[in-house]
Short mmCIF file of C-alpha atoms in Angstrom, two decimals:
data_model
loop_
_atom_site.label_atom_id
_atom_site.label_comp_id
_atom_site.label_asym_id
_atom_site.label_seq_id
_atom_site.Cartn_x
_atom_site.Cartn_y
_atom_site.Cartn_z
CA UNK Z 5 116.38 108.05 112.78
CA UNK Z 6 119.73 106.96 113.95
CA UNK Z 7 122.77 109.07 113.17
CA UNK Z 8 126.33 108.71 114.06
CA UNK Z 9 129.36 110.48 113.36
CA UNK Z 10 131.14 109.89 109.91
CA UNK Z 11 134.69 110.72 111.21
CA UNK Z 12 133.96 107.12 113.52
CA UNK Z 13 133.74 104.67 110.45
CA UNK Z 14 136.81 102.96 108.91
CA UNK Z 15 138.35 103.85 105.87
CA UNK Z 16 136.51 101.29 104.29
CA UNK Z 17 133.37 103.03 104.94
CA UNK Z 18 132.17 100.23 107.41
CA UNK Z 19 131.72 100.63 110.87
CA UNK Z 20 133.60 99.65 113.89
CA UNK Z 21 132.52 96.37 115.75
CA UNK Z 22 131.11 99.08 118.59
CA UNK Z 23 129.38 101.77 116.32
CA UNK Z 24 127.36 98.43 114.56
CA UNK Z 25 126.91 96.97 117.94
CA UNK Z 26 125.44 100.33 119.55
CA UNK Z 27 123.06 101.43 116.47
CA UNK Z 28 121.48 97.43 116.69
CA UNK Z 29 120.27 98.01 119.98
CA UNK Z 30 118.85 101.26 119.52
CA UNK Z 31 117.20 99.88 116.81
CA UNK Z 32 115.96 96.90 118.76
CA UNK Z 33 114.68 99.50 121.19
CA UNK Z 34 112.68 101.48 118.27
CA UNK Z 35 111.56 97.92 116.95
CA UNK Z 36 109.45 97.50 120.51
CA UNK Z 37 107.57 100.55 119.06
CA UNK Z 38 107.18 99.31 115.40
CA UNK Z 39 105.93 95.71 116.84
CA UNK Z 40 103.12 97.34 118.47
CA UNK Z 41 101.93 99.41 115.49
CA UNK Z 42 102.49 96.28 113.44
CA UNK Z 43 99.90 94.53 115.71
CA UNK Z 44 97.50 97.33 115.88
CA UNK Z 45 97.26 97.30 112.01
CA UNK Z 46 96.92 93.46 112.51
CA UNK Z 47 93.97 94.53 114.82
CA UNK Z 48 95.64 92.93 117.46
CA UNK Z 49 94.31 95.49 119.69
CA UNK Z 50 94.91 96.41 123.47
CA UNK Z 51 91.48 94.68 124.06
CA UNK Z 52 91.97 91.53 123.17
CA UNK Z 53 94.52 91.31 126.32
CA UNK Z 54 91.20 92.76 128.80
CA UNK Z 55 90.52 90.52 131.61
CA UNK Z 56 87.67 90.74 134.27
CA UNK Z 57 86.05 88.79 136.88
CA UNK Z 58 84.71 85.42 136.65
CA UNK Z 59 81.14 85.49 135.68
CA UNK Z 60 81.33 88.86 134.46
CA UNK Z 61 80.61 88.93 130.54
CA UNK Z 62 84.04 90.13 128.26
CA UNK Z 63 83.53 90.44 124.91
CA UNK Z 64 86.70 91.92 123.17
CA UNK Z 65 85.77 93.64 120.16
CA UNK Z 66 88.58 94.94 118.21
CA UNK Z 67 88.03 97.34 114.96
CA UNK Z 68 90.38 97.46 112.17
CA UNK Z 69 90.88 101.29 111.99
CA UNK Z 70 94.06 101.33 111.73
CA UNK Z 71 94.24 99.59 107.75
CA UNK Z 72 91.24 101.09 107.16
CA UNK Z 73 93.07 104.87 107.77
CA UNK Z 74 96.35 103.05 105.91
CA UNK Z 75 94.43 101.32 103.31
CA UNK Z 76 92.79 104.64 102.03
CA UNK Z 77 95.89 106.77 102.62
CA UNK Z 78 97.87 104.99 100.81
CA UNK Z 79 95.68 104.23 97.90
CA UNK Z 80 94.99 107.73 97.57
CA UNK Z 81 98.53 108.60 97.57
CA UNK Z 82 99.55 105.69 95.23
CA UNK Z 83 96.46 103.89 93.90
CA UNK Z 84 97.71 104.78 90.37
CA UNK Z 85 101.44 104.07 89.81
CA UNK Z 86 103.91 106.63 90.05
CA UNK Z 87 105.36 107.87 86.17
CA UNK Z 88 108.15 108.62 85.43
CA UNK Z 89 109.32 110.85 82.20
CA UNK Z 90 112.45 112.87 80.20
CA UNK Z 91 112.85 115.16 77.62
CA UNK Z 92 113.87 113.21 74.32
CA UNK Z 93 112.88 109.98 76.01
CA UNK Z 94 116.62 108.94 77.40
CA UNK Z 95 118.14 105.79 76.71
CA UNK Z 96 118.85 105.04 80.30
CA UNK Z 97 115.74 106.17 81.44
CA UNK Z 98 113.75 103.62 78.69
CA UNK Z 99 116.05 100.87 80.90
CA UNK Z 100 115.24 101.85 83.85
CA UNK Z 101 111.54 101.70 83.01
CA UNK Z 102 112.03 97.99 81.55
CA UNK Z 103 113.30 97.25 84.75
CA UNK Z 104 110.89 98.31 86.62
CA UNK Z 105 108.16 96.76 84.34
CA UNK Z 106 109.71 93.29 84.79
CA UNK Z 107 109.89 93.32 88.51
CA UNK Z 108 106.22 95.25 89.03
CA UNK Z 109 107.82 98.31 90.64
CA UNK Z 110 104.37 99.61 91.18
CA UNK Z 111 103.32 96.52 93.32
CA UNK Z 112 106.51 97.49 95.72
CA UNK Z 113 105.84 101.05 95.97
CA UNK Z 114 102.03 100.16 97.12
CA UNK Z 115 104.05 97.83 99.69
CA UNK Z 116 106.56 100.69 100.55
CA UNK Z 117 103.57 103.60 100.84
CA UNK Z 118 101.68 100.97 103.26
CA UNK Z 119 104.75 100.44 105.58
CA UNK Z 120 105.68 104.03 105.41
CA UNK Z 121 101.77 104.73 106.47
CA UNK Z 122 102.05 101.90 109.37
CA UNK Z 123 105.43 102.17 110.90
CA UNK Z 124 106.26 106.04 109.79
CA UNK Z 125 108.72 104.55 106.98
CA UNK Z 126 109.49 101.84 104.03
CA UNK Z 127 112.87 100.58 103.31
CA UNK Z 128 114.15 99.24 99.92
CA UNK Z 129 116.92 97.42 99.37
CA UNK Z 130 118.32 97.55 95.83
CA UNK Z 131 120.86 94.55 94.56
CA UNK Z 132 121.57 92.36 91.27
CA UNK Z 133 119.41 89.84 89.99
CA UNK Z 134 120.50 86.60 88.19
CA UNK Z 135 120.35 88.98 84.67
CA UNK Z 136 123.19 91.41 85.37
CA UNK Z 137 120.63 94.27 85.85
CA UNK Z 138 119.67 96.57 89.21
CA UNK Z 139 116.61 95.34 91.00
CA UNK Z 140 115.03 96.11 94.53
CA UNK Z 141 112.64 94.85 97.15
CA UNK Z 142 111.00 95.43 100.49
CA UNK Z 143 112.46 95.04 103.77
CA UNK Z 144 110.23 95.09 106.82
CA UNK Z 145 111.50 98.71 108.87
CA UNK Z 146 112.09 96.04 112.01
CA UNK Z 147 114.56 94.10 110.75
CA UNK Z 148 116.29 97.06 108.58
CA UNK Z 149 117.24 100.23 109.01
CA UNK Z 150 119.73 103.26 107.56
CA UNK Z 151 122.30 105.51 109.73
CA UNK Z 152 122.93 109.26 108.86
CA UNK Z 153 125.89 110.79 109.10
CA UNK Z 154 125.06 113.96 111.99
CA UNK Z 155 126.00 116.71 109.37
CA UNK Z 156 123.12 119.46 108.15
CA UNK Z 157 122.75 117.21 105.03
CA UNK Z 158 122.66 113.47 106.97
CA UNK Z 159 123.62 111.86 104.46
CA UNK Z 160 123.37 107.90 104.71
CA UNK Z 161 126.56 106.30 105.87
CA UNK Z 162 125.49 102.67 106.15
CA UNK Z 163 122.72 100.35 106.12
CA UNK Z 164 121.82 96.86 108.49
CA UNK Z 165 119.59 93.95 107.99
CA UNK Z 166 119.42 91.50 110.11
CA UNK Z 167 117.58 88.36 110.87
CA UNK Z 168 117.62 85.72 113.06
CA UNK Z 169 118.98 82.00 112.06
CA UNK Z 170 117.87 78.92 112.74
CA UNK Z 171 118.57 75.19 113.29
CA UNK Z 172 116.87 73.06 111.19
CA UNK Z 173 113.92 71.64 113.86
CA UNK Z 174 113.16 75.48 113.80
CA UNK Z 175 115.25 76.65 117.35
CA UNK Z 176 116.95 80.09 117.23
CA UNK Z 177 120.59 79.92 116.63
CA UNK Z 178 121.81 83.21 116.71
CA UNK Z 179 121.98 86.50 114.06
CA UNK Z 180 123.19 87.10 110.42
CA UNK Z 181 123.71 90.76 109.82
CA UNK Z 182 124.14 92.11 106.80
CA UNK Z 183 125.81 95.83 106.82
CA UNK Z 184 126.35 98.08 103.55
CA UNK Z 185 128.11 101.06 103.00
CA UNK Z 186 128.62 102.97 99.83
CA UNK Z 187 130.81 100.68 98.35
CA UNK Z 188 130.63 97.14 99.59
CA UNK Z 189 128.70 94.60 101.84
CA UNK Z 190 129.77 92.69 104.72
CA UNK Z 191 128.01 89.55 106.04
CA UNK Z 192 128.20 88.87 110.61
CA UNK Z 193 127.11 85.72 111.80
CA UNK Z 194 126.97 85.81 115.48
CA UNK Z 195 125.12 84.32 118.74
CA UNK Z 196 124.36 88.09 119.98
CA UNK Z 197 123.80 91.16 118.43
CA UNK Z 198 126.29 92.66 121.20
CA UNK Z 199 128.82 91.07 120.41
CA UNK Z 200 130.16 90.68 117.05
CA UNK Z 201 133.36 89.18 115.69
CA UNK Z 202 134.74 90.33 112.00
CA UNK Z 203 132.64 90.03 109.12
CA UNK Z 204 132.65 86.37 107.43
CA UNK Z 205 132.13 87.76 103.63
CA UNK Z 206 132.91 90.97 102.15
CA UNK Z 207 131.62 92.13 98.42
CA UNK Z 208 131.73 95.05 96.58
CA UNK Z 209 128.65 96.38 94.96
CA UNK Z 210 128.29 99.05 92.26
CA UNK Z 211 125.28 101.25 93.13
CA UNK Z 212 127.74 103.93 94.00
CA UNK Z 213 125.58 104.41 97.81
CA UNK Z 214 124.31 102.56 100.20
CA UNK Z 215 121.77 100.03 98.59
CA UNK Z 216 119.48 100.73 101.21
CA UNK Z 217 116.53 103.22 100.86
CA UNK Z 218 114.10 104.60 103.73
CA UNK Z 219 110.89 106.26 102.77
CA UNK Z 220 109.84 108.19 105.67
CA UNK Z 221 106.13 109.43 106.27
CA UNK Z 222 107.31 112.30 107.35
CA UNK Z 223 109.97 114.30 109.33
CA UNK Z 224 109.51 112.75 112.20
CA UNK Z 225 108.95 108.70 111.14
CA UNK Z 226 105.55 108.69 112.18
CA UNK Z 227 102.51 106.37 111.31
CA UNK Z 228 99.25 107.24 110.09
CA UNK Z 229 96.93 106.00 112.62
CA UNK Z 230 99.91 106.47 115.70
CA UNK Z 231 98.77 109.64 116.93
CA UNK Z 232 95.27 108.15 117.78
CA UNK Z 233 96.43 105.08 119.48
CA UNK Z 234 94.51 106.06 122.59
CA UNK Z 235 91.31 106.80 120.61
CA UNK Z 236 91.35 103.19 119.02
CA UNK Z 237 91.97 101.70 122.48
CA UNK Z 238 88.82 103.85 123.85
CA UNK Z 239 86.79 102.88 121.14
CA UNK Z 240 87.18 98.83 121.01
CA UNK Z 241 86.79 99.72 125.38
CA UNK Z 242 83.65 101.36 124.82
CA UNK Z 243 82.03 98.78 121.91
CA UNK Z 244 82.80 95.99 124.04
CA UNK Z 245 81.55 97.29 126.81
CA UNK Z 246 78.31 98.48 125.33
CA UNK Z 247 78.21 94.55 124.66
CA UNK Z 248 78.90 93.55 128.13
CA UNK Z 249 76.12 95.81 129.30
CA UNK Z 250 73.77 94.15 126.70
CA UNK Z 251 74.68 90.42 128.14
CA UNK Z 252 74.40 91.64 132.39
CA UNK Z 253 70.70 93.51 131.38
CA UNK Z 254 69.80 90.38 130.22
CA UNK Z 255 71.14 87.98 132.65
CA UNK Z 256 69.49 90.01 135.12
CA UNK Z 257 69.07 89.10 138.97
CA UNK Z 258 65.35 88.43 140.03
CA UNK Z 259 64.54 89.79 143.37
CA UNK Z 260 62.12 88.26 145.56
CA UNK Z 261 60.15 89.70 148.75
CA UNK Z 262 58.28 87.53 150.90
CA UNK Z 263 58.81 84.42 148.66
CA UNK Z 264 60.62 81.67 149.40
CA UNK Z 265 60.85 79.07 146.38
CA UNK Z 266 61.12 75.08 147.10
CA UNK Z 267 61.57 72.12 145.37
CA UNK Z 268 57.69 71.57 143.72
CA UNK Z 269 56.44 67.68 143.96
CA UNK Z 270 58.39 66.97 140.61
CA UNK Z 271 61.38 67.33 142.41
CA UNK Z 272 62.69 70.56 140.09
CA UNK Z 273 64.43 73.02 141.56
CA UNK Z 274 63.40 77.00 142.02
CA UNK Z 275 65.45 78.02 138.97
CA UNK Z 276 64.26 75.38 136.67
CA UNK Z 277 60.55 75.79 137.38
CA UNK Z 278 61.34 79.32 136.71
CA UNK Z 279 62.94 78.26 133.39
CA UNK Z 280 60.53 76.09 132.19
CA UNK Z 281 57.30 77.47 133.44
CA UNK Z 282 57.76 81.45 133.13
CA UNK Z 283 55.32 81.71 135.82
CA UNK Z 284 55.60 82.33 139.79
CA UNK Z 285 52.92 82.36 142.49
CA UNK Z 286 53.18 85.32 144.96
CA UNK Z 287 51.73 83.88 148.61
CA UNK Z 288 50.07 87.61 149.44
CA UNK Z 289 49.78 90.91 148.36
CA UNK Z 290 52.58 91.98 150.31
CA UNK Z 291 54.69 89.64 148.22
CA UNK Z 292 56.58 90.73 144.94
CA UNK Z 293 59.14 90.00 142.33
CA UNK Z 294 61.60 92.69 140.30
CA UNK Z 295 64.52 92.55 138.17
CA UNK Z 296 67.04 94.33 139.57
CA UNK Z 297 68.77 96.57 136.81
CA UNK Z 298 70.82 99.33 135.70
CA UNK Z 299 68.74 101.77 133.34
CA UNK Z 300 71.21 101.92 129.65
CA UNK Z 301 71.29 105.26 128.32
CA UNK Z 302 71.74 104.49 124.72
CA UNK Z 303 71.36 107.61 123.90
CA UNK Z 304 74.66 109.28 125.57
CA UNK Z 305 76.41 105.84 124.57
CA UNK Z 306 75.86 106.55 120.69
CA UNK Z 307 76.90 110.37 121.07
CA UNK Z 308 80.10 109.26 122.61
CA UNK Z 309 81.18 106.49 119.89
CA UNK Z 310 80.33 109.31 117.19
CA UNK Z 311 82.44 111.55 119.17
CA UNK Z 312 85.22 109.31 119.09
CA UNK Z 313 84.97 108.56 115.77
CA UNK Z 314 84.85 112.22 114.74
CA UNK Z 315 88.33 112.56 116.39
CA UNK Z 316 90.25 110.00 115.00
CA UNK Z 317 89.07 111.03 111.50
CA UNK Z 318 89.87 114.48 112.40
CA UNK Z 319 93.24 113.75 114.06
CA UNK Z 320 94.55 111.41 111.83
CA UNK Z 321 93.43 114.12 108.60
CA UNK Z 322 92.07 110.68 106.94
CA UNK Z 323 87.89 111.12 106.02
CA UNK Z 324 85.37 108.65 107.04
CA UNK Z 325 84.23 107.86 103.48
CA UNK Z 326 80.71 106.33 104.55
CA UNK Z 327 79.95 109.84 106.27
CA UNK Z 328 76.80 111.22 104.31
CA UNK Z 329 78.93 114.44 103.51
CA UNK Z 330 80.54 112.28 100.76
CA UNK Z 331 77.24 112.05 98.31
CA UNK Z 332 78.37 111.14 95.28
CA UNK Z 333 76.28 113.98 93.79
CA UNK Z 334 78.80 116.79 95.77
CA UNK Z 335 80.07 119.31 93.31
CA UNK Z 336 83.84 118.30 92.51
CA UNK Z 337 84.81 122.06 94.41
CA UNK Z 338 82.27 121.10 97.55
CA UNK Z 339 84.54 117.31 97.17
CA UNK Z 340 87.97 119.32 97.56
CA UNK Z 341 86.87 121.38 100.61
CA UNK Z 342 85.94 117.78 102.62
CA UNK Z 343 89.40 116.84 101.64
CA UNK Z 344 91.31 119.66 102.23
CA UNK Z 345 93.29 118.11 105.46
CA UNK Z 346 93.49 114.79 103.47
CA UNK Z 347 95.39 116.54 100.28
CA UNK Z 348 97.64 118.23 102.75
CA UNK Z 349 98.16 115.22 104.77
CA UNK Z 350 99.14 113.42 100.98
CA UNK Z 351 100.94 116.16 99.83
CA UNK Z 352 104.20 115.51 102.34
CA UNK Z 353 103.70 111.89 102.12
CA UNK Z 354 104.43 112.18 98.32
CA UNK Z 355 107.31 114.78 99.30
CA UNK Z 356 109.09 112.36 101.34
CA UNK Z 357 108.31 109.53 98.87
CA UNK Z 358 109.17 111.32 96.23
CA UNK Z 359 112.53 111.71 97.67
CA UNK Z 360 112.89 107.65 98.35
CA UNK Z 361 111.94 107.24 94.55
CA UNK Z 362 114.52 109.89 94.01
CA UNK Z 363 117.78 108.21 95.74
CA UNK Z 364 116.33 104.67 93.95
CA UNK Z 365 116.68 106.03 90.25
CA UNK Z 366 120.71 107.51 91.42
CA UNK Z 367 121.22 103.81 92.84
CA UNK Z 368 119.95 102.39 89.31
CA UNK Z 369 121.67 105.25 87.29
CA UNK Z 370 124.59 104.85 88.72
CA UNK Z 371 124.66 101.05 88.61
CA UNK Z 372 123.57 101.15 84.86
CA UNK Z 373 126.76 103.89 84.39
CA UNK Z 374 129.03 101.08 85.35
CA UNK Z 375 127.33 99.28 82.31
CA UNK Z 376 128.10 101.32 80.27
CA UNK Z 377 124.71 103.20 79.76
CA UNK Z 378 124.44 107.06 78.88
CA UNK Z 379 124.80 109.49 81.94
CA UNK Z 380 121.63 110.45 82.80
CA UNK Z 381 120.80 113.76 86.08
CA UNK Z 382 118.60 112.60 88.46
CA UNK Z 383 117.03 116.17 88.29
CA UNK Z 384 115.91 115.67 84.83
CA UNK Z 385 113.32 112.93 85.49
CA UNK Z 386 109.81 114.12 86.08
CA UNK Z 387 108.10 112.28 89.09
CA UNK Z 388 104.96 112.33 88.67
CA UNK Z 389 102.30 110.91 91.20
CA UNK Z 390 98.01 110.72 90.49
CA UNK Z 391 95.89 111.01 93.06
CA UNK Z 392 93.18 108.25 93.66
CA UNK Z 393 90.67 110.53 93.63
CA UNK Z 394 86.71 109.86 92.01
CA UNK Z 395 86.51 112.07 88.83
CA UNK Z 396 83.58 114.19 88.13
CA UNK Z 397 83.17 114.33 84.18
CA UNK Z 398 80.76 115.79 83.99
CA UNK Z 399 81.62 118.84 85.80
CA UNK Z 400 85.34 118.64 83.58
CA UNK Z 401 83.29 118.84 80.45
CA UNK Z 402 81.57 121.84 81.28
CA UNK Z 403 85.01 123.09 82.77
CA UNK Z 404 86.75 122.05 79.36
CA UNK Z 405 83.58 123.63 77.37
CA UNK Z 406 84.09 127.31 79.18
CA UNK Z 407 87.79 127.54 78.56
CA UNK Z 408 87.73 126.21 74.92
CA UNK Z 409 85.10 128.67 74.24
CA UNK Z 410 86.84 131.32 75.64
CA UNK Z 411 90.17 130.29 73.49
CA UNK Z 412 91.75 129.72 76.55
CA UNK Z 413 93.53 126.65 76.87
CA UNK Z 414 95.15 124.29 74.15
CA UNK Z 415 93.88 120.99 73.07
CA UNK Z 416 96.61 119.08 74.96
CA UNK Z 417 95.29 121.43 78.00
CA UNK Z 418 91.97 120.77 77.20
CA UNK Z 419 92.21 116.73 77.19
CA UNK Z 420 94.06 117.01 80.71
CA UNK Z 421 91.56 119.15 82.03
CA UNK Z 422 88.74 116.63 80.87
CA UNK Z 423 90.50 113.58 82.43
CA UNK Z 424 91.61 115.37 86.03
CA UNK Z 425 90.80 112.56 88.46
CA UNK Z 426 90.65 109.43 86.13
CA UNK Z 427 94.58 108.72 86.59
CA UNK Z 428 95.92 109.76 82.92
CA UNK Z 429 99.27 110.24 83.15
CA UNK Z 430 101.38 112.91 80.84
CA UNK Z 431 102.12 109.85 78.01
CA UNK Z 432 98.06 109.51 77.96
CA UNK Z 433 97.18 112.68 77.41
CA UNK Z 434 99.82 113.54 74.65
CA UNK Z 435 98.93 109.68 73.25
CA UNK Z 436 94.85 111.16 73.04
CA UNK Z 437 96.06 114.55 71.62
CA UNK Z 438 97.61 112.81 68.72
CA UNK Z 439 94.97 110.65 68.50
CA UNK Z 440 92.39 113.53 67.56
CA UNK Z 441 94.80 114.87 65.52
CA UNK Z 442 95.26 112.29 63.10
CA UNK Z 443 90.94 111.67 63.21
CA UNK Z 444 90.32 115.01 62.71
CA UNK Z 445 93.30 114.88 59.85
CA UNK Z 446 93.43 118.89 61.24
CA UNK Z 447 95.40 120.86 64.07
CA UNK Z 448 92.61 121.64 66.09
CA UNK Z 449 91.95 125.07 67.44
CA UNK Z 450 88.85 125.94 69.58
CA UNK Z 451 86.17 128.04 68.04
CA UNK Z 452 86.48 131.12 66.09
CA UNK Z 453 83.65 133.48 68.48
CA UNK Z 454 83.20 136.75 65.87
CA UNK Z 455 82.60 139.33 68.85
CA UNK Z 456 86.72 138.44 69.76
CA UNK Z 457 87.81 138.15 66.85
CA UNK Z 458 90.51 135.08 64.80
CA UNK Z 459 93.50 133.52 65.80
CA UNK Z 460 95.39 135.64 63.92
CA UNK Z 461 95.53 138.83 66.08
CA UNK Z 462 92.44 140.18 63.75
CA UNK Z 463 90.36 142.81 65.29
CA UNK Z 464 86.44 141.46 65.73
CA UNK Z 465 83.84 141.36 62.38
CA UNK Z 466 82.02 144.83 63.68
CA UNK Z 467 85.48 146.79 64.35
CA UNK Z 468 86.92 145.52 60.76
CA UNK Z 469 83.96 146.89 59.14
CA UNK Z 470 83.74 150.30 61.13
CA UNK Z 471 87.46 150.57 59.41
CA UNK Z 472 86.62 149.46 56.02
CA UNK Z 473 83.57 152.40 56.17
CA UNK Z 474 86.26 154.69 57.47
CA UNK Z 475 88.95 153.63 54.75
CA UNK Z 476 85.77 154.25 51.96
CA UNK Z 477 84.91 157.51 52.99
CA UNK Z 478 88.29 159.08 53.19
CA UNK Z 479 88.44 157.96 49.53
CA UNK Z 480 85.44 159.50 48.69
CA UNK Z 481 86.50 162.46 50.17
#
């Protein structure tokens, strides 16, 4: 995170020609870091760079562990898109969800989650497409970024893009920066990113805040598979290796005592009658031939690439989903202890994200304000996020069974409960609710069970009728 003092900018809201040229090198310094996680998600690993003496075997094998941790954390986190709801269905809330439909805002916040997994954050840019209307997209976190103001609340004072140009056969001819602030947009074109003269273009824009958004993994910007870095490197070392030890043992030396190997009367050398006739004549007794090798404990090789894959699953809080432990007969309970460090790990990923979608819907809001569009409180719009997560029906039907039995839950509670896990969002349920309503032409109430007694607050059948005997005899009386 980069933050610089507020009191520095100009009264425009844009910063000085110094503060913009300080924050893009300290950028460009962060971006060394962001390249290299980039690559490793590439599988572009450390390997691949190995070099070792000639006529020693090198096989660089390089797994892709890093998207495979990314690929299931963020599909767990955002496989199913994100829903959004208000009470009495606001107007400006319907718009915003048109919007989003049209542009496939759920295809950009699976693009968002996997940069935020890879390079500890996502960053959105929101601006105005050719229809008058608020619209956003992706940036890649090395070419954008957002500075904070250094208060307790760092709030965002301005954002930069910026991209190198070029010349038309493809040579680099300097930078365009782009740099917002809460009210406008100014355009740079310069030769060095240290040196910048005044802005070429200045426009206002009406999102009311800068109309760029970071999504941060969490407090500290990190990536998913970054604290393991040193575990991938060991592990492509130690497969490769393992490889490389295959390839010596057999291109093994042949040792030879008291044999000394000639050119036989076909003219072919020692190492092609070797070759071709697999044989050799020993002169004596004393005489013998050995391979000279190194003995391969496979054994202690296969406990340390377990070991090593135990601790990057374990570090990283991301489960190795081909580990036996995941049977797909596991009770749904048994499921939820395995993935205990996994929901926690998704929990503040969907806290921070939840607070990118958040500063998004004020951008649009506020935009669609200026349009004339009702006023509508961030704080009133339910985020709601459903976890990728296999569901176990069976197990929710008994679950559902119990409590409706009991007269525990509602029907609306009931159909939620039976769908946990399948991705229903709060429209589906209420949209199945109504559903068995109108079949049933009834409003459906779990069973009547006699030993609790009705809905109404009426004591069970065996206590009413100890009362009615009770009420008859004090007449007779």
């Amino acid at each position: 995170m980069i933050i610089r003092p507020r009191e520095h900018l100009m009264q425009d809201g844009m910063p000085p020609s110094e503060m913009l040229g300080s924050v893009l090198r300290e950028h460009a310094g962060e971006a060394i870091r962001l390249g290299k996680l980039r690559d490793i998600y590439e599988n572009k690993s450390t390997i691949l760079k190995r070099t070792r003496a000639d006529g020693l075997p090198n096989n660089k094998i390089a797994h892709p562990y890093a998207r495979y941790i990314t690929t299931i954390a963020t599909g767990y986190l955002i496989g199913n898109p994100v829903t959004y709801m208000t009470e009495n269905d606001h107007e400006t809330m319907k718009q915003i969800q048109e919007i989003f439909r049209r542009y496939s805002e759920a295809a950009e916040n699976v693009q968002l989650a996997r940069d935020q997994s890879i390079y500890g954050k996502g960053v959105e840019y929101a601006y105005v497409d050719e229809s008058a209307m608020p619209k956003s997209t992706t940036l890649s976190p090395l070419n954008a970024f957002v500075v904070y103001s250094n208060t307790y609340d760092m709030e965002p004072l301005f954002g930069v893009y910026y991209l190198p140009r070029m010349k038309a056969n493809g040579d680099p001819d300097g930078w365009r920066i782009w740099v917002m602030s809460t009210t406008a947009i100014a355009m740079y074109e310069s030769q060095r990113l240290d040196d910048l003269p005044a802005p070429m273009t200045v426009e206002p824009h009406y999102f009311g805040g800068v109309p760029l958004v970071e999504y941060w993994n969490d407090e500290n910007e990190n990536g998913d598979f970054e604290c393991v870095l040193p575990l991938l490197d060991a592990y492509d070392k130690l497969q490769s290796d393992r490889v490389n030890d295959k390839e010596q043992f057999v291109d093994r030396l042949l040792v030879l005592t008291g044999v000394i190997l000639e050119e036989d009367e076909k003219g072919r050398k020692p190492m092609q009658q070797l070759r071709e006739d697999h044989a050799l004549q020993l002169p004596d007794s004393q005489s013998k031939a050995e391979y000279l090798t190194s003995e391969m404990n496979e054994t202690d090789v296969e406990v340390l690439r377990k070991s090593l894959l135990e601790d990057i699953h374990k570090l990283t809080l991301v489960p190795d989903m081909s580990d036996a432990k995941f049977a797909s007969n596991a009770s749904g309970v048994a499921m939820r202890y395995k993935l205990l460090g996994f929901e926690q790990l998704t929990r503040t990923k969907e806290r921070w994200f939840t607070e990118g979608l958040r500063s998004r819907l004020k951008l649009f809001i506020h935009f669609l304000g200026v349009k004339g569009f009702p006023v509508l409180d961030v704080a009133d719009i339910k985020i709601t996020f459903t976890h990728a997560l296999p569901a176990n029906l069976q197990e929710n039907a008994q679950t559902v069974q119990n409590a409706t039995t009991a007269r525990a839950v509602s029907l609306e509670t009931a159909v939620r409960m039976l769908h946990e896990g399948s991705g229903w969002t709060d429209a589906d349920v209420k949209l199945e609710v109504e559903r068995i309503r109108v079949e049933q032409g009834v409003n459906l109430e779990p069973p009547i069970d006699p030993a609790l007694g009705d809905n109404e607050g009426n004591p069970p059948a065996g206590d009413q009728g100890e009362n009615d005997s009770e009420e008859e005899i004090g007449e007779d009386e």
